[in-house]
Amino acid sequence: MKKLIITTLGALVAAPAAHSAETLNIYNWSDYIAEDTIAQFEAATGIDVNYDVYDSNEVLEAKMLAGNSGYDLVVPTSDFLQRQVAAGAYQPIDKSLLPNLVNMDEDIMATAAGYDAGNEHSIVYLWGTTGIGYNVEAVAERLGADMPIDSWELLFNPEIVAKLADCGVSMLDAPTEVVPAAMNYLGLDPRSTDAKDFEAAEELLTSIRPHIRYFHSSQYISDLANGDTCVALGWSGDVFQAQARASEAENGVEIGYIIPKEGALQWFDMLAIPVDAPNPEAAHKFINFVMDAQVTADITNYVWYGNANKASMPLVDEEIKADPGIFPTEAAKEKLWAGMVYNARQDRSLTRAWTKVKTGK
Ligand code: SPD
């Protein structure tokens, strides 16, 4: 059984600096940092951190495009980042301020550069997949113990998901992830931008809508952990956090995560500095701090997401490195798809389909 592990930085952290009036405003995904990362940074630098969280790229994007967010550091997913960079929302990263850049995995940074040329405005923070979390016992009770739990069928086959409705099925409130997953299940290209494909996904999602208890992108961690829901279309590390919480609570709930055999979205969340950040120097210090091998390993060991820090890998728990739900097998990798960058027209069409699914209108 997995355990939440809290590690300390030990020798890495210098003696606490004298109090300074300097402040760093961070806006990050919820449940996406180790318990002690911020305190360690404050102790090492004397910078006070204000730390806010969100659970939706759309919410972050609205703030970035409006400007004057007051944030110094944010964490958009790479596909969203690309269009925000195009809109001038971020400032170039000054790599001369990042000696720990040498720790990064060049291959993963090169993949991310597909969204941000030359990694000019962003550094990979963590990455993961969008798959299915499930309560092993509750699902087996309803579907039979020999039902293969390896497919989007669990959520998108109306006959199967109907049998799970009573124990609680949830989905991310993330149209750019759920609609492509539905298209993939239908045998369509998950990266399609064709309005007809969005409509096909909408039709499928509408047919299973009566069996979905809610659409939300963070509540499912505690609900799965407590046994209040039994299936969630969710993010890899969040499901593993639910598994760890259930294990710590010793409540008898066993949670599994699958990357469906048909394939899944693989995404990269990026550290980026808004163009109007009040304190970009402190943001650079934080990015460099996070790129320390031990700091990144502590984060991965706590939140169960992959990172792009090669130097951290020897410090990542063996159990995490060996889990194919966190670090997919070569065979699973072949079926992963990358997030699509939608233009405004495609985005409207996707959002329309999503609103209809959620509201039935
Ligand atoms: N609880 C942290 C979840 C982070 C999810 N990142 C978003 C990925 C979007 N594709």
Coordinates of C-alpha atoms in Angstrom, one line a residue, residues 29-314:
W29 CA -3.1 23.7 -9.4
S30 CA -4.6 22.4 -6.2
D31 CA -2.9 19.3 -4.7
Y32 CA 0.2 19.9 -6.8
I33 CA 3.1 20.6 -4.5
A34 CA 4.8 18.9 -1.5
E35 CA 3.6 19.8 1.9
D36 CA 6.8 21.6 2.8
T37 CA 8.0 23.1 -0.5
I38 CA 6.8 26.6 0.2
A39 CA 8.0 26.7 3.7
Q40 CA 11.4 25.4 2.6
F41 CA 11.6 28.1 -0.1
E42 CA 10.6 30.8 2.4
A43 CA 13.2 29.6 4.8
A44 CA 15.9 29.5 2.2
T45 CA 15.3 32.9 0.6
G46 CA 13.4 35.0 3.2
I47 CA 10.7 35.7 0.5
D48 CA 7.1 35.5 1.7
V49 CA 4.9 33.4 -0.6
N50 CA 1.2 33.9 -1.2
Y51 CA -0.1 30.7 -2.6
D52 CA -3.4 30.4 -4.4
V53 CA -4.8 27.4 -6.2
Y54 CA -7.2 26.6 -9.1
D55 CA -8.3 23.4 -10.8
S56 CA -9.0 24.6 -14.4
N57 CA -7.0 25.8 -17.3
E58 CA -9.9 27.9 -18.4
V59 CA -10.0 29.8 -15.1
L60 CA -6.3 30.5 -15.3
E61 CA -6.5 31.5 -18.9
A62 CA -9.2 34.0 -18.2
K63 CA -7.0 35.7 -15.6
M64 CA -3.9 35.6 -17.8
L65 CA -5.7 37.1 -20.8
A66 CA -7.3 39.8 -18.7
G67 CA -3.9 40.8 -17.2
N68 CA -3.1 42.4 -13.9
S69 CA -3.6 39.1 -12.1
G70 CA -1.0 40.1 -9.5
Y71 CA 0.6 36.7 -9.8
D72 CA 4.4 36.2 -10.3
L73 CA 4.3 32.6 -11.2
V74 CA 1.5 30.4 -12.7
V75 CA 1.3 26.9 -14.1
P76 CA -0.6 26.5 -17.4
T77 CA -0.8 23.3 -19.3
S78 CA 1.4 23.4 -22.4
D79 CA -1.4 23.5 -25.0
F80 CA -3.1 26.4 -23.2
L81 CA 0.3 28.1 -22.6
Q82 CA 0.9 28.2 -26.4
R83 CA -2.0 30.4 -27.1
Q84 CA -1.4 32.5 -24.0
V85 CA 2.2 33.1 -25.2
A86 CA 0.8 34.1 -28.6
A87 CA -1.4 36.6 -26.8
G88 CA 1.7 38.1 -25.0
A89 CA 0.7 36.8 -21.6
Y90 CA 4.1 35.7 -20.5
Q91 CA 7.6 37.2 -20.3
P92 CA 10.7 35.3 -21.5
I93 CA 12.5 33.3 -18.8
D94 CA 16.0 34.6 -18.0
K95 CA 17.9 31.3 -18.1
S96 CA 21.0 32.9 -16.7
L97 CA 19.1 33.0 -13.4
L98 CA 18.5 29.2 -13.5
P99 CA 21.7 27.3 -12.8
N100 CA 19.6 24.2 -12.0
L101 CA 18.4 24.1 -15.6
V102 CA 21.2 21.5 -16.1
N103 CA 19.1 19.1 -14.1
M104 CA 16.3 19.0 -16.6
D105 CA 15.6 16.1 -19.0
E106 CA 16.4 17.4 -22.5
D107 CA 13.9 15.1 -24.2
I108 CA 11.0 16.2 -22.1
M109 CA 12.0 19.9 -22.5
A110 CA 12.2 19.3 -26.3
T111 CA 8.7 17.9 -26.3
A112 CA 7.5 20.9 -24.4
A113 CA 9.3 23.2 -26.9
G114 CA 6.7 22.0 -29.4
Y115 CA 4.3 24.3 -27.6
D116 CA 6.8 27.0 -26.6
A117 CA 9.6 27.4 -29.1
G118 CA 13.0 27.1 -27.4
N119 CA 11.3 26.8 -24.0
E120 CA 11.5 30.6 -24.1
H121 CA 8.6 31.3 -21.7
S122 CA 8.3 28.2 -19.6
I123 CA 9.9 25.3 -17.8
V124 CA 8.2 21.9 -17.3
Y125 CA 6.9 21.5 -13.8
L126 CA 5.1 18.1 -13.8
W127 CA 3.3 15.9 -16.2
G128 CA 0.7 13.2 -16.2
T129 CA -2.1 11.5 -18.0
T130 CA -5.9 11.8 -18.0
G131 CA -7.4 8.4 -17.4
I132 CA -9.7 6.6 -15.0
G133 CA -9.6 6.2 -11.2
Y134 CA -11.8 3.5 -9.7
N135 CA -12.8 1.8 -6.5
V136 CA -11.6 -1.8 -7.0
E137 CA -14.2 -3.4 -4.8
A138 CA -17.2 -1.3 -5.7
V139 CA -16.6 -1.7 -9.4
A140 CA -16.0 -5.5 -9.1
E141 CA -19.2 -5.8 -7.1
R142 CA -21.2 -4.2 -9.9
L143 CA -19.5 -5.5 -13.0
G144 CA -18.2 -8.9 -11.8
A145 CA -14.6 -9.6 -10.7
D146 CA -13.5 -10.8 -14.2
M147 CA -14.7 -7.7 -16.1
P148 CA -11.5 -6.3 -17.7
I149 CA -10.9 -2.8 -16.3
D150 CA -8.7 -1.5 -19.0
S151 CA -10.9 0.5 -21.3
W152 CA -12.8 3.8 -21.7
E153 CA -15.8 1.4 -21.9
L154 CA -16.0 1.8 -18.1
L155 CA -17.2 5.4 -18.5
F156 CA -18.4 5.7 -22.1
N157 CA -20.3 2.5 -22.7
P158 CA -23.8 3.5 -21.5
E159 CA -24.7 0.0 -20.4
I160 CA -21.6 -0.3 -18.3
V161 CA -21.6 3.1 -16.7
A162 CA -25.3 2.7 -15.9
K163 CA -24.3 -0.2 -13.6
L164 CA -21.9 2.1 -11.7
A165 CA -24.1 5.1 -11.3
D166 CA -25.3 4.2 -7.9
C167 CA -21.8 4.2 -6.4
G168 CA -20.9 7.6 -8.0
V169 CA -19.3 8.5 -11.2
S170 CA -17.5 11.8 -11.8
M171 CA -15.8 13.6 -14.6
L172 CA -13.3 16.4 -14.9
D173 CA -14.9 19.7 -15.8
A174 CA -12.3 20.0 -18.6
P175 CA -13.8 20.0 -22.1
T176 CA -10.4 19.9 -23.9
E177 CA -9.7 16.6 -22.2
V178 CA -13.1 14.8 -21.9
V179 CA -14.3 15.5 -25.4
P180 CA -11.1 14.2 -27.0
A181 CA -11.3 11.1 -24.8
A182 CA -14.9 10.5 -26.0
M183 CA -13.7 10.9 -29.6
N184 CA -10.9 8.4 -29.0
Y185 CA -13.4 5.9 -27.6
L186 CA -15.5 6.4 -30.7
G187 CA -12.5 5.5 -32.9
L188 CA -12.1 9.2 -34.0
D189 CA -8.9 11.1 -33.8
P190 CA -8.7 12.6 -30.3
R191 CA -6.9 15.6 -31.8
S192 CA -9.6 16.3 -34.4
T193 CA -10.9 19.8 -34.5
D194 CA -13.8 18.9 -36.8
A195 CA -17.1 20.2 -35.5
K196 CA -18.7 16.9 -36.6
D197 CA -16.4 15.0 -34.3
F198 CA -17.2 17.3 -31.4
E199 CA -20.9 16.6 -32.1
A200 CA -20.3 12.9 -32.1
A201 CA -18.6 13.1 -28.7
E202 CA -21.4 15.4 -27.5
E203 CA -23.9 12.8 -28.5
L204 CA -22.0 10.0 -26.7
L205 CA -21.5 12.1 -23.6
T206 CA -25.2 13.2 -23.5
S207 CA -26.2 9.5 -23.6
I208 CA -24.2 8.8 -20.4
R209 CA -24.9 12.1 -18.7
P210 CA -27.7 10.6 -16.5
H211 CA -25.2 8.3 -14.9
I212 CA -22.7 11.1 -14.0
R213 CA -23.0 12.4 -10.5
Y214 CA -20.9 15.6 -11.1
F215 CA -18.3 17.4 -13.2
H216 CA -15.6 18.8 -11.0
S217 CA -11.8 18.8 -11.3
S218 CA -10.6 18.5 -7.7
Q219 CA -13.4 17.2 -5.5
Y220 CA -13.0 13.7 -6.8
I221 CA -9.7 13.1 -4.9
S222 CA -11.4 13.1 -1.5
D223 CA -14.6 11.5 -2.8
L224 CA -12.7 8.5 -4.2
A225 CA -10.6 8.2 -1.1
N226 CA -13.6 8.2 1.2
G227 CA -15.6 5.8 -1.0
D228 CA -18.2 8.5 -1.8
T229 CA -17.7 7.9 -5.5
C230 CA -16.4 4.8 -7.3
V231 CA -15.2 6.0 -10.8
A232 CA -13.6 9.2 -11.9
L233 CA -12.3 10.5 -15.2
G234 CA -9.3 12.2 -13.6
W235 CA -5.7 13.1 -13.6
S236 CA -3.1 10.4 -12.8
G237 CA -1.4 11.9 -9.7
D238 CA -4.7 13.0 -8.2
V239 CA -6.0 9.4 -8.4
F240 CA -2.8 8.1 -6.8
Q241 CA -3.2 10.8 -4.0
A242 CA -6.7 9.4 -3.4
Q243 CA -5.2 6.0 -3.2
A244 CA -2.6 7.2 -0.7
R245 CA -5.2 9.0 1.4
A246 CA -7.4 5.9 1.6
S247 CA -4.4 3.8 2.5
E248 CA -3.4 6.3 5.3
A249 CA -7.0 6.4 6.6
E250 CA -7.1 2.6 6.7
N251 CA -10.7 2.8 5.6
G252 CA -10.6 -0.3 3.4
V253 CA -11.0 1.6 0.2
E254 CA -8.7 0.4 -2.6
I255 CA -8.2 2.8 -5.5
G256 CA -6.8 1.9 -9.0
Y257 CA -5.8 4.0 -11.9
I258 CA -5.8 3.0 -15.6
I259 CA -4.5 4.5 -18.7
P260 CA -7.2 3.0 -21.0
K261 CA -6.0 0.6 -23.7
E262 CA -7.4 2.9 -26.4
G263 CA -5.1 5.6 -25.3
A264 CA -5.1 8.8 -23.2
L265 CA -4.0 12.4 -23.1
Q266 CA -0.5 13.1 -21.9
W267 CA 0.0 16.7 -20.7
F268 CA 2.7 18.9 -19.4
D269 CA 2.2 21.7 -16.8
M270 CA 4.6 24.6 -17.2
L271 CA 6.0 27.2 -14.9
A272 CA 5.5 30.6 -16.5
I273 CA 5.9 34.2 -15.4
P274 CA 3.1 36.6 -16.4
V275 CA 4.3 39.6 -18.4
D276 CA 3.1 42.0 -15.7
A277 CA 4.4 40.0 -12.7
P278 CA 5.2 42.3 -9.8
N279 CA 8.3 40.3 -8.8
P280 CA 9.8 38.3 -11.7
E281 CA 13.1 38.0 -9.9
A282 CA 11.5 36.1 -7.0
A283 CA 9.6 34.0 -9.6
H284 CA 13.0 33.0 -11.2
K285 CA 14.3 32.1 -7.7
F286 CA 11.3 29.9 -7.1
I287 CA 11.7 28.1 -10.5
N288 CA 15.4 27.5 -9.8
F289 CA 14.5 26.2 -6.3
V290 CA 12.0 23.8 -7.7
M291 CA 14.5 22.5 -10.3
D292 CA 16.7 21.3 -7.5
A293 CA 16.8 17.5 -7.7
Q294 CA 15.8 16.9 -4.1
V295 CA 13.0 19.5 -4.2
T296 CA 11.5 18.0 -7.4
A297 CA 11.8 14.5 -6.1
D298 CA 10.0 15.5 -2.9
I299 CA 7.2 16.9 -5.0
T300 CA 6.9 13.8 -7.2
N301 CA 7.0 11.6 -4.1
Y302 CA 4.2 13.6 -2.6
V303 CA 1.8 14.3 -5.5
W304 CA 2.5 11.2 -7.6
Y305 CA 3.1 13.1 -10.9
G306 CA 6.0 12.6 -13.3
N307 CA 8.6 15.4 -13.5
A308 CA 11.1 16.5 -16.1
N309 CA 14.0 16.7 -13.8
K310 CA 16.5 13.9 -14.8
A311 CA 18.7 14.6 -11.7
S312 CA 15.8 13.9 -9.4
M313 CA 15.0 10.4 -10.7
P314 CA 17.4 8.6 -8.4

